[in-house]
């Protein structure tokens, strides 16, 4: 199935034709770089993997992406166990509720373009956090008597998880901006933090499991896992998001220094008295009124 759709993607989806590398890079620059000076300076600023490791936003976005993947993956892993062991729902719930999560996540992903354009990346991610944390709180208060409410909780879980995931990927793209020459390293590093953190989290959750086989303690354990693990990483993601609020994603300190140097250079060029137009502009200088005989 994967091979079929990969072939269909390459055959059907057409890439826009770019006439040169400069136009490709210019299209990758975010809207914040509005002036010609800013665009040309950013185009000249190349980033290697060592440069990324010295960039503060690289680690901030990594925490946001890692927390997002932890939220989504842990909730997907332990949701079937929660609905069958904690809520005592029928075995077909193992298929039904993950499907509800995926469908609600699909609906959220369709709306992401409009929501991002209206609210912006950070506000959209905060909205996803609110939905996800609301789902975690709802899950904690569910029991056998009100088990049917789990439909509402998993819908919020799908909406929040998809919103956070799509927006965190968009933030990663904004971080790379026009530095596509090292974009593979950035995405690879984000994926590495994702896989490492998820592996460690699942190992710890299983290590803290109260029993080897099913027992009465398992009921509360899966409730706590599905509440406090995704909810906890959502808090971590929120703190990382707060640290990003004062800054524009993708605007790096070396770019700002380069812009200042470029602007200062242009100002110096404009004030230089050696160019051809300076005698015409300097009307108040005494020598400009002197008539040579």
mmCIF file of C-alpha atoms in Angstrom:
data_model
loop_
_atom_site.group_PDB
_atom_site.id
_atom_site.type_symbol
_atom_site.label_atom_id
_atom_site.label_comp_id
_atom_site.label_asym_id
_atom_site.label_seq_id
_atom_site.Cartn_x
_atom_site.Cartn_y
_atom_site.Cartn_z
ATOM 1 C CA UNK A 1 0.000 0.000 0.000
ATOM 2 C CA UNK A 2 2.799 2.391 0.874
ATOM 3 C CA UNK A 3 4.627 1.698 -2.403
ATOM 4 C CA UNK A 4 1.448 2.266 -4.428
ATOM 5 C CA UNK A 5 0.723 5.642 -2.856
ATOM 6 C CA UNK A 6 4.384 6.697 -3.035
ATOM 7 C CA UNK A 7 4.363 6.031 -6.786
ATOM 8 C CA UNK A 8 1.016 7.822 -7.135
ATOM 9 C CA UNK A 9 2.421 10.819 -5.252
ATOM 10 C CA UNK A 10 5.408 11.160 -7.584
ATOM 11 C CA UNK A 11 3.262 10.716 -10.693
ATOM 12 C CA UNK A 12 0.319 12.937 -9.777
ATOM 13 C CA UNK A 13 1.680 15.741 -7.591
ATOM 14 C CA UNK A 14 3.474 18.385 -9.648
ATOM 15 C CA UNK A 15 6.076 20.731 -8.224
ATOM 16 C CA UNK A 16 6.058 24.405 -9.242
ATOM 17 C CA UNK A 17 8.839 25.167 -11.703
ATOM 18 C CA UNK A 18 11.550 27.457 -10.342
ATOM 19 C CA UNK A 19 13.811 29.172 -12.836
ATOM 20 C CA UNK A 20 16.745 29.638 -10.501
ATOM 21 C CA UNK A 21 17.914 28.870 -6.989
ATOM 22 C CA UNK A 22 17.430 32.443 -5.835
ATOM 23 C CA UNK A 23 13.698 32.412 -6.455
ATOM 24 C CA UNK A 24 13.414 29.114 -4.579
ATOM 25 C CA UNK A 25 15.196 30.541 -1.580
ATOM 26 C CA UNK A 26 13.167 33.748 -1.682
ATOM 27 C CA UNK A 27 9.934 31.784 -1.601
ATOM 28 C CA UNK A 28 11.159 29.953 1.501
ATOM 29 C CA UNK A 29 11.662 33.183 3.454
ATOM 30 C CA UNK A 30 8.881 33.977 5.892
ATOM 31 C CA UNK A 31 6.728 37.070 5.524
ATOM 32 C CA UNK A 32 8.654 38.846 8.266
ATOM 33 C CA UNK A 33 11.600 39.447 5.947
ATOM 34 C CA UNK A 34 9.799 42.097 3.956
ATOM 35 C CA UNK A 35 12.576 44.355 2.656
ATOM 36 C CA UNK A 36 15.094 43.643 -0.064
ATOM 37 C CA UNK A 37 17.957 44.130 2.398
ATOM 38 C CA UNK A 38 16.492 41.544 4.786
ATOM 39 C CA UNK A 39 15.865 39.014 2.033
ATOM 40 C CA UNK A 40 19.305 39.334 0.485
ATOM 41 C CA UNK A 41 20.991 39.113 3.893
ATOM 42 C CA UNK A 42 19.063 36.003 4.913
ATOM 43 C CA UNK A 43 19.892 34.402 1.569
ATOM 44 C CA UNK A 44 23.594 34.936 2.277
ATOM 45 C CA UNK A 45 23.406 33.416 5.793
ATOM 46 C CA UNK A 46 24.130 29.716 5.477
ATOM 47 C CA UNK A 47 23.663 27.309 8.393
ATOM 48 C CA UNK A 48 25.679 24.150 9.044
ATOM 49 C CA UNK A 49 24.830 21.515 11.638
ATOM 50 C CA UNK A 50 27.285 23.167 14.017
ATOM 51 C CA UNK A 51 25.489 26.482 13.578
ATOM 52 C CA UNK A 52 22.168 24.860 14.444
ATOM 53 C CA UNK A 53 23.613 23.441 17.665
ATOM 54 C CA UNK A 54 24.524 26.999 18.684
ATOM 55 C CA UNK A 55 21.033 28.347 17.964
ATOM 56 C CA UNK A 56 18.692 28.807 20.927
ATOM 57 C CA UNK A 57 15.496 28.419 18.900
ATOM 58 C CA UNK A 58 16.680 25.021 17.680
ATOM 59 C CA UNK A 59 16.375 23.642 21.214
ATOM 60 C CA UNK A 60 13.136 25.483 21.941
ATOM 61 C CA UNK A 61 11.445 24.030 18.858
ATOM 62 C CA UNK A 62 12.935 20.609 19.678
ATOM 63 C CA UNK A 63 11.240 20.674 23.091
ATOM 64 C CA UNK A 64 7.935 21.696 21.496
ATOM 65 C CA UNK A 65 8.130 18.952 18.851
ATOM 66 C CA UNK A 66 9.313 16.271 21.297
ATOM 67 C CA UNK A 67 6.513 17.097 23.743
ATOM 68 C CA UNK A 68 3.963 17.027 20.941
ATOM 69 C CA UNK A 69 5.040 13.599 19.742
ATOM 70 C CA UNK A 70 5.035 12.302 23.316
ATOM 71 C CA UNK A 71 1.498 13.592 23.789
ATOM 72 C CA UNK A 72 0.229 11.982 20.596
ATOM 73 C CA UNK A 73 2.070 8.651 20.842
ATOM 74 C CA UNK A 74 1.494 7.919 24.530
ATOM 75 C CA UNK A 75 -2.207 8.712 24.211
ATOM 76 C CA UNK A 76 -2.491 6.416 21.185
ATOM 77 C CA UNK A 77 -0.639 3.563 22.905
ATOM 78 C CA UNK A 78 -2.581 3.546 26.170
ATOM 79 C CA UNK A 79 -6.030 4.635 24.996
ATOM 80 C CA UNK A 80 -7.134 1.058 24.073
ATOM 81 C CA UNK A 81 -5.976 -0.231 27.475
ATOM 82 C CA UNK A 82 -7.782 2.614 29.214
ATOM 83 C CA UNK A 83 -11.154 2.010 27.556
ATOM 84 C CA UNK A 84 -11.057 -1.775 28.060
ATOM 85 C CA UNK A 85 -9.381 -2.102 31.473
ATOM 86 C CA UNK A 86 -10.394 1.112 33.254
ATOM 87 C CA UNK A 87 -13.840 1.757 31.762
ATOM 88 C CA UNK A 88 -14.718 -1.924 31.116
ATOM 89 C CA UNK A 89 -16.026 -1.152 27.631
ATOM 90 C CA UNK A 90 -16.484 -3.922 25.027
ATOM 91 C CA UNK A 91 -13.465 -5.263 23.171
ATOM 92 C CA UNK A 92 -14.503 -3.592 19.916
ATOM 93 C CA UNK A 93 -13.690 -0.288 21.645
ATOM 94 C CA UNK A 94 -10.044 -1.079 20.908
ATOM 95 C CA UNK A 95 -10.812 -0.257 17.255
ATOM 96 C CA UNK A 96 -13.599 2.300 17.646
ATOM 97 C CA UNK A 97 -11.960 4.937 19.830
ATOM 98 C CA UNK A 98 -8.617 5.138 17.994
ATOM 99 C CA UNK A 99 -10.690 5.572 14.826
ATOM 100 C CA UNK A 100 -12.568 8.464 16.461
ATOM 101 C CA UNK A 101 -9.220 10.040 17.368
ATOM 102 C CA UNK A 102 -7.940 9.723 13.790
ATOM 103 C CA UNK A 103 -11.129 11.103 12.228
ATOM 104 C CA UNK A 104 -11.250 14.109 14.556
ATOM 105 C CA UNK A 105 -7.538 14.676 13.939
ATOM 106 C CA UNK A 106 -8.161 14.589 10.193
ATOM 107 C CA UNK A 107 -10.880 17.217 10.537
ATOM 108 C CA UNK A 108 -8.525 19.398 12.575
ATOM 109 C CA UNK A 109 -5.732 19.086 10.003
ATOM 110 C CA UNK A 110 -8.069 20.314 7.250
ATOM 111 C CA UNK A 111 -8.834 23.462 9.224
ATOM 112 C CA UNK A 112 -5.199 24.164 10.141
ATOM 113 C CA UNK A 113 -4.428 26.345 7.125
ATOM 114 C CA UNK A 114 -7.271 28.751 7.905
ATOM 115 C CA UNK A 115 -6.660 28.750 11.661
ATOM 116 C CA UNK A 116 -2.923 29.375 11.237
ATOM 117 C CA UNK A 117 -3.555 32.266 8.869
ATOM 118 C CA UNK A 118 -6.004 33.863 11.307
ATOM 119 C CA UNK A 119 -4.310 33.196 14.655
ATOM 120 C CA UNK A 120 -0.676 32.528 13.814
ATOM 121 C CA UNK A 121 1.510 29.564 14.731
ATOM 122 C CA UNK A 122 1.885 30.198 18.452
ATOM 123 C CA UNK A 123 -1.771 30.945 19.163
ATOM 124 C CA UNK A 124 -2.830 27.893 17.140
ATOM 125 C CA UNK A 125 -0.453 25.681 19.092
ATOM 126 C CA UNK A 126 -1.787 27.131 22.354
ATOM 127 C CA UNK A 127 -5.308 26.253 21.174
ATOM 128 C CA UNK A 128 -4.186 22.667 20.555
ATOM 129 C CA UNK A 129 -2.639 22.553 24.024
ATOM 130 C CA UNK A 130 -5.897 23.729 25.586
ATOM 131 C CA UNK A 131 -7.884 21.040 23.762
ATOM 132 C CA UNK A 132 -5.384 18.325 24.656
ATOM 133 C CA UNK A 133 -5.158 19.257 28.326
ATOM 134 C CA UNK A 134 -8.941 19.462 28.491
ATOM 135 C CA UNK A 135 -9.119 15.910 27.129
ATOM 136 C CA UNK A 136 -6.632 14.684 29.758
ATOM 137 C CA UNK A 137 -8.650 16.271 32.567
ATOM 138 C CA UNK A 138 -11.878 14.780 31.202
ATOM 139 C CA UNK A 139 -10.309 11.321 31.002
ATOM 140 C CA UNK A 140 -9.304 11.483 34.659
ATOM 141 C CA UNK A 141 -12.904 11.950 35.852
ATOM 142 C CA UNK A 142 -14.445 9.197 33.721
ATOM 143 C CA UNK A 143 -15.550 5.925 35.306
ATOM 144 C CA UNK A 144 -17.784 2.965 34.559
ATOM 145 C CA UNK A 145 -20.969 4.973 35.216
ATOM 146 C CA UNK A 146 -20.255 7.808 32.770
ATOM 147 C CA UNK A 147 -18.097 5.812 30.341
ATOM 148 C CA UNK A 148 -20.052 7.012 27.310
ATOM 149 C CA UNK A 149 -18.553 10.461 27.785
ATOM 150 C CA UNK A 150 -15.270 9.030 26.584
ATOM 151 C CA UNK A 151 -16.410 9.857 23.042
ATOM 152 C CA UNK A 152 -16.184 13.554 23.835
ATOM 153 C CA UNK A 153 -12.804 13.116 25.512
ATOM 154 C CA UNK A 154 -11.253 11.243 22.590
ATOM 155 C CA UNK A 155 -12.623 13.791 20.102
ATOM 156 C CA UNK A 156 -10.840 16.523 22.059
ATOM 157 C CA UNK A 157 -7.768 14.288 22.177
ATOM 158 C CA UNK A 158 -7.759 13.946 18.394
ATOM 159 C CA UNK A 159 -8.406 17.629 17.759
ATOM 160 C CA UNK A 160 -5.738 18.755 20.207
ATOM 161 C CA UNK A 161 -3.104 16.221 19.172
ATOM 162 C CA UNK A 162 -3.501 16.915 15.460
ATOM 163 C CA UNK A 163 -3.461 20.686 15.991
ATOM 164 C CA UNK A 164 -0.292 20.467 18.057
ATOM 165 C CA UNK A 165 1.427 18.077 15.638
ATOM 166 C CA UNK A 166 0.667 20.010 12.453
ATOM 167 C CA UNK A 167 1.622 23.320 14.054
ATOM 168 C CA UNK A 168 4.865 21.977 15.540
ATOM 169 C CA UNK A 169 5.882 20.733 12.085
ATOM 170 C CA UNK A 170 5.056 24.172 10.672
ATOM 171 C CA UNK A 171 7.202 25.756 13.396
ATOM 172 C CA UNK A 172 10.076 23.481 12.396
ATOM 173 C CA UNK A 173 9.675 24.622 8.802
ATOM 174 C CA UNK A 174 9.652 28.260 9.959
ATOM 175 C CA UNK A 175 12.824 27.611 11.935
ATOM 176 C CA UNK A 176 14.610 26.327 8.836
ATOM 177 C CA UNK A 177 13.311 29.252 6.725
ATOM 178 C CA UNK A 178 15.542 29.567 3.653
ATOM 179 C CA UNK A 179 18.367 27.412 5.060
ATOM 180 C CA UNK A 180 17.212 24.349 3.168
ATOM 181 C CA UNK A 181 20.813 23.224 2.706
ATOM 182 C CA UNK A 182 20.740 21.904 6.295
ATOM 183 C CA UNK A 183 17.020 21.244 6.641
ATOM 184 C CA UNK A 184 17.564 17.476 6.667
ATOM 185 C CA UNK A 185 19.686 17.793 9.803
ATOM 186 C CA UNK A 186 16.985 19.808 11.572
ATOM 187 C CA UNK A 187 14.206 17.344 10.759
ATOM 188 C CA UNK A 188 16.496 14.429 11.610
ATOM 189 C CA UNK A 189 17.376 15.947 14.974
ATOM 190 C CA UNK A 190 13.707 16.575 15.764
ATOM 191 C CA UNK A 191 12.857 12.985 14.850
ATOM 192 C CA UNK A 192 15.723 11.718 17.015
ATOM 193 C CA UNK A 193 14.421 13.548 20.085
ATOM 194 C CA UNK A 194 10.953 12.196 19.305
ATOM 195 C CA UNK A 195 12.027 8.541 19.078
ATOM 196 C CA UNK A 196 14.369 8.719 22.067
ATOM 197 C CA UNK A 197 11.859 10.391 24.379
ATOM 198 C CA UNK A 198 9.026 8.052 23.370
ATOM 199 C CA UNK A 199 11.166 4.980 23.964
ATOM 200 C CA UNK A 200 12.264 6.193 27.390
ATOM 201 C CA UNK A 201 8.696 7.151 28.338
ATOM 202 C CA UNK A 202 7.201 3.767 27.414
ATOM 203 C CA UNK A 203 9.987 1.880 29.222
ATOM 204 C CA UNK A 204 9.416 3.925 32.382
ATOM 205 C CA UNK A 205 5.636 3.495 32.205
ATOM 206 C CA UNK A 206 5.964 -0.267 31.860
ATOM 207 C CA UNK A 207 8.604 -0.408 34.594
ATOM 208 C CA UNK A 208 6.245 1.376 37.000
ATOM 209 C CA UNK A 209 3.334 -0.920 36.138
ATOM 210 C CA UNK A 210 1.846 -2.243 39.399
ATOM 211 C CA UNK A 211 1.595 -5.895 38.321
ATOM 212 C CA UNK A 212 2.672 -8.371 35.656
ATOM 213 C CA UNK A 213 -0.846 -9.512 34.735
ATOM 214 C CA UNK A 214 -4.135 -7.648 34.978
ATOM 215 C CA UNK A 215 -5.221 -6.704 38.496
ATOM 216 C CA UNK A 216 -7.529 -4.106 40.118
ATOM 217 C CA UNK A 217 -4.605 -1.668 40.351
ATOM 218 C CA UNK A 218 -4.371 -1.583 36.546
ATOM 219 C CA UNK A 219 -7.652 0.304 36.297
ATOM 220 C CA UNK A 220 -6.376 3.380 38.090
ATOM 221 C CA UNK A 221 -2.902 3.036 36.604
ATOM 222 C CA UNK A 222 -4.048 3.444 32.989
ATOM 223 C CA UNK A 223 -6.201 6.409 34.027
ATOM 224 C CA UNK A 224 -3.175 8.053 35.642
ATOM 225 C CA UNK A 225 -0.932 7.294 32.661
ATOM 226 C CA UNK A 226 -3.375 8.744 30.144
ATOM 227 C CA UNK A 227 -3.928 11.823 32.301
ATOM 228 C CA UNK A 228 -0.572 12.780 33.767
ATOM 229 C CA UNK A 229 1.882 11.744 31.043
ATOM 230 C CA UNK A 230 0.245 13.565 28.089
ATOM 231 C CA UNK A 231 -0.889 16.339 30.431
ATOM 232 C CA UNK A 232 2.603 16.714 31.880
ATOM 233 C CA UNK A 233 4.326 16.946 28.505
ATOM 234 C CA UNK A 234 1.657 19.450 27.432
ATOM 235 C CA UNK A 235 2.749 21.655 30.339
ATOM 236 C CA UNK A 236 6.381 21.306 29.207
ATOM 237 C CA UNK A 237 5.347 22.271 25.665
ATOM 238 C CA UNK A 238 3.465 25.284 27.031
ATOM 239 C CA UNK A 239 6.572 26.484 28.899
ATOM 240 C CA UNK A 240 8.644 26.093 25.715
ATOM 241 C CA UNK A 241 5.977 28.012 23.792
ATOM 242 C CA UNK A 242 6.109 30.848 26.324
ATOM 243 C CA UNK A 243 9.869 31.089 25.806
ATOM 244 C CA UNK A 244 9.233 31.564 22.068
ATOM 245 C CA UNK A 245 6.652 34.343 22.432
ATOM 246 C CA UNK A 246 9.071 37.327 22.407
ATOM 247 C CA UNK A 247 10.854 36.103 19.276
ATOM 248 C CA UNK A 248 10.043 35.519 15.634
ATOM 249 C CA UNK A 249 10.670 31.903 14.690
ATOM 250 C CA UNK A 250 13.391 31.673 12.044
ATOM 251 C CA UNK A 251 15.011 35.037 12.784
ATOM 252 C CA UNK A 252 18.443 34.219 14.181
ATOM 253 C CA UNK A 253 20.913 36.509 15.977
ATOM 254 C CA UNK A 254 23.546 36.170 13.256
ATOM 255 C CA UNK A 255 20.941 37.266 10.721
ATOM 256 C CA UNK A 256 20.183 40.346 12.805
ATOM 257 C CA UNK A 257 23.872 41.252 13.020
ATOM 258 C CA UNK A 258 24.253 40.774 9.290
ATOM 259 C CA UNK A 259 21.248 43.010 8.658
ATOM 260 C CA UNK A 260 22.703 45.730 10.893
ATOM 261 C CA UNK A 261 26.033 45.508 9.067
ATOM 262 C CA UNK A 262 24.301 45.744 5.698
ATOM 263 C CA UNK A 263 22.217 48.752 6.729
ATOM 264 C CA UNK A 264 25.223 50.521 8.247
ATOM 265 C CA UNK A 265 27.159 49.896 5.049
ATOM 266 C CA UNK A 266 24.417 51.408 2.927
ATOM 267 C CA UNK A 267 24.213 54.452 5.206
ATOM 268 C CA UNK A 268 27.969 54.903 4.952
ATOM 269 C CA UNK A 269 27.802 54.673 1.169
ATOM 270 C CA UNK A 270 25.032 57.274 1.002
ATOM 271 C CA UNK A 271 26.981 59.732 3.164
ATOM 272 C CA UNK A 272 30.233 59.363 1.237
ATOM 273 C CA UNK A 273 31.258 62.742 -0.359
ATOM 274 C CA UNK A 274 33.249 61.086 -3.140
ATOM 275 C CA UNK A 275 30.318 60.061 -5.344
ATOM 276 C CA UNK A 276 29.269 61.978 -8.456
ATOM 277 C CA UNK A 277 26.107 63.566 -6.980
ATOM 278 C CA UNK A 278 27.624 64.962 -3.791
ATOM 279 C CA UNK A 279 28.598 68.404 -5.264
ATOM 280 C CA UNK A 280 24.995 68.905 -6.418
ATOM 281 C CA UNK A 281 23.569 68.067 -2.996
ATOM 282 C CA UNK A 282 25.970 70.088 -0.889
ATOM 283 C CA UNK A 283 24.428 73.516 -1.536
ATOM 284 C CA UNK A 284 25.469 75.045 1.778
ATOM 285 C CA UNK A 285 29.169 74.416 1.417
ATOM 286 C CA UNK A 286 31.137 77.588 0.485
ATOM 287 C CA UNK A 287 33.248 75.867 -2.138
ATOM 288 C CA UNK A 288 30.141 74.851 -4.089
ATOM 289 C CA UNK A 289 29.488 78.531 -4.941
ATOM 290 C CA UNK A 290 33.071 79.311 -6.032
ATOM 291 C CA UNK A 291 33.490 80.133 -9.756
ATOM 292 C CA UNK A 292 36.687 78.940 -11.292
ATOM 293 C CA UNK A 293 38.336 81.352 -13.694
#
